[in-house]
């Protein structure tokens, strides 16, 4: 049976190793908490923009409907789509802007996550898989 005696340097190395692991774990926990908060804030921002996008789509629908059904009783239909006017163009431009902004925010969220992970690898002195 091997000798189970540990000298004081072995004990000190093991306690340093445990302490280092604890510190590393706490750093990772703090980084992940930061990421969860950032991701949550970005998700709220994206949801707000998606709601605004839906309201712009609805505005176009209302505009088209009002042009097709101009009668007071709402039953008389002209049967033709109204010409494009400034209100419709504004809604279309707003839709394109919101779609681009939502895509940008999603891509930015991914970029931020990758940057946080890269910084963690550097801060902790870990080997990167790249």
Short mmCIF file of C-alpha atoms in Angstrom, two decimals:
data_model
loop_
_atom_site.label_atom_id
_atom_site.label_comp_id
_atom_site.label_asym_id
_atom_site.label_seq_id
_atom_site.Cartn_x
_atom_site.Cartn_y
_atom_site.Cartn_z
CA UNK A 1 0.00 0.00 0.00
CA UNK A 2 1.46 3.38 -0.96
CA UNK A 3 2.47 5.77 1.73
CA UNK A 4 -0.37 8.24 2.38
CA UNK A 5 1.78 10.80 4.13
CA UNK A 6 1.60 14.31 2.70
CA UNK A 7 4.20 16.87 3.53
CA UNK A 8 3.29 20.51 4.15
CA UNK A 9 4.17 21.60 0.58
CA UNK A 10 1.73 19.07 -0.89
CA UNK A 11 -1.05 20.31 1.40
CA UNK A 12 -0.25 23.92 0.56
CA UNK A 13 -0.29 23.14 -3.18
CA UNK A 14 -3.63 21.40 -2.88
CA UNK A 15 -5.18 24.25 -0.88
CA UNK A 16 -3.81 26.77 -3.40
CA UNK A 17 -5.29 24.67 -6.20
CA UNK A 18 -8.69 24.55 -4.50
CA UNK A 19 -8.57 28.30 -3.89
CA UNK A 20 -7.57 28.95 -7.52
CA UNK A 21 -10.45 26.79 -8.72
CA UNK A 22 -12.87 28.62 -6.45
CA UNK A 23 -11.69 32.02 -7.72
CA UNK A 24 -11.93 30.85 -11.33
CA UNK A 25 -15.43 29.53 -10.71
CA UNK A 26 -16.53 32.81 -9.16
CA UNK A 27 -15.11 34.75 -12.12
CA UNK A 28 -16.98 32.52 -14.56
CA UNK A 29 -20.16 32.90 -12.50
CA UNK A 30 -19.79 36.71 -12.53
CA UNK A 31 -19.19 36.70 -16.30
CA UNK A 32 -22.21 34.50 -16.94
CA UNK A 33 -24.38 36.69 -14.71
CA UNK A 34 -23.23 39.73 -16.68
CA UNK A 35 -24.09 37.93 -19.93
CA UNK A 36 -27.56 36.94 -18.67
CA UNK A 37 -28.32 40.56 -17.77
CA UNK A 38 -27.03 41.88 -21.12
CA UNK A 39 -28.91 39.20 -23.04
CA UNK A 40 -32.11 39.96 -21.14
CA UNK A 41 -31.86 43.70 -21.81
CA UNK A 42 -31.19 43.08 -25.48
CA UNK A 43 -34.16 40.68 -25.66
CA UNK A 44 -36.44 43.36 -24.20
CA UNK A 45 -35.15 45.86 -26.76
CA UNK A 46 -35.72 43.42 -29.63
CA UNK A 47 -39.25 42.60 -28.41
CA UNK A 48 -40.12 46.30 -28.30
CA UNK A 49 -38.89 46.74 -31.86
CA UNK A 50 -40.83 43.69 -33.01
CA UNK A 51 -44.00 45.15 -31.48
CA UNK A 52 -43.33 48.42 -33.26
CA UNK A 53 -42.77 46.48 -36.49
CA UNK A 54 -46.15 44.78 -36.10
CA UNK A 55 -47.84 48.12 -35.54
CA UNK A 56 -46.28 49.44 -38.75
CA UNK A 57 -47.58 46.41 -40.64
CA UNK A 58 -51.01 47.10 -39.13
CA UNK A 59 -50.78 50.76 -40.19
CA UNK A 60 -50.20 49.66 -43.79
CA UNK A 61 -53.18 47.32 -43.57
CA UNK A 62 -55.40 50.08 -42.22
CA UNK A 63 -54.21 52.46 -44.93
CA UNK A 64 -54.96 49.94 -47.67
CA UNK A 65 -58.30 49.06 -46.12
CA UNK A 66 -59.32 52.72 -45.85
CA UNK A 67 -58.45 53.18 -49.52
CA UNK A 68 -60.35 50.13 -50.70
CA UNK A 69 -63.42 50.63 -48.51
CA UNK A 70 -64.11 54.38 -48.64
CA UNK A 71 -67.89 54.21 -48.05
CA UNK A 72 -69.48 55.48 -44.85
CA UNK A 73 -71.08 52.14 -44.10
CA UNK A 74 -67.82 50.30 -44.86
CA UNK A 75 -69.54 48.04 -47.38
CA UNK A 76 -68.97 49.98 -50.57
CA UNK A 77 -65.67 48.86 -52.01
CA UNK A 78 -63.74 50.57 -54.76
CA UNK A 79 -61.94 47.29 -55.38
CA UNK A 80 -58.64 48.99 -56.12
CA UNK A 81 -55.60 49.44 -53.96
CA UNK A 82 -55.00 53.13 -53.22
CA UNK A 83 -51.93 54.81 -54.70
CA UNK A 84 -48.80 55.04 -52.62
CA UNK A 85 -48.76 58.26 -50.62
CA UNK A 86 -46.47 59.81 -48.02
CA UNK A 87 -48.06 57.94 -45.09
CA UNK A 88 -47.64 54.59 -46.80
CA UNK A 89 -44.06 55.37 -47.80
CA UNK A 90 -43.25 56.40 -44.25
CA UNK A 91 -44.62 53.11 -42.90
CA UNK A 92 -42.66 51.13 -45.50
CA UNK A 93 -39.44 52.96 -44.65
CA UNK A 94 -40.08 52.44 -40.95
CA UNK A 95 -40.60 48.71 -41.53
CA UNK A 96 -37.31 48.40 -43.40
CA UNK A 97 -35.50 50.36 -40.70
CA UNK A 98 -36.96 48.22 -37.91
CA UNK A 99 -36.14 44.97 -39.70
CA UNK A 100 -32.54 46.08 -40.23
CA UNK A 101 -32.26 47.24 -36.63
CA UNK A 102 -33.63 43.95 -35.28
CA UNK A 103 -31.12 42.00 -37.40
CA UNK A 104 -28.33 44.29 -36.22
CA UNK A 105 -29.28 43.83 -32.56
CA UNK A 106 -29.38 40.04 -32.93
CA UNK A 107 -25.98 40.01 -34.64
CA UNK A 108 -24.60 42.40 -32.03
CA UNK A 109 -25.86 40.12 -29.25
CA UNK A 110 -23.93 37.23 -30.82
CA UNK A 111 -20.82 39.40 -31.24
CA UNK A 112 -20.95 40.54 -27.61
CA UNK A 113 -21.23 36.93 -26.41
CA UNK A 114 -18.21 35.91 -28.47
CA UNK A 115 -16.24 38.91 -27.19
CA UNK A 116 -17.11 38.09 -23.58
CA UNK A 117 -16.01 34.49 -24.03
CA UNK A 118 -12.77 35.54 -25.73
CA UNK A 119 -12.03 38.01 -22.92
CA UNK A 120 -12.73 35.31 -20.33
CA UNK A 121 -10.31 32.93 -22.03
CA UNK A 122 -7.62 35.63 -22.01
CA UNK A 123 -8.32 36.77 -18.43
CA UNK A 124 -8.21 33.24 -17.04
CA UNK A 125 -5.22 32.24 -19.15
CA UNK A 126 -7.04 29.32 -20.71
CA UNK A 127 -6.28 27.75 -24.05
CA UNK A 128 -8.61 28.76 -26.84
CA UNK A 129 -10.19 26.12 -29.11
CA UNK A 130 -9.48 28.26 -32.16
#
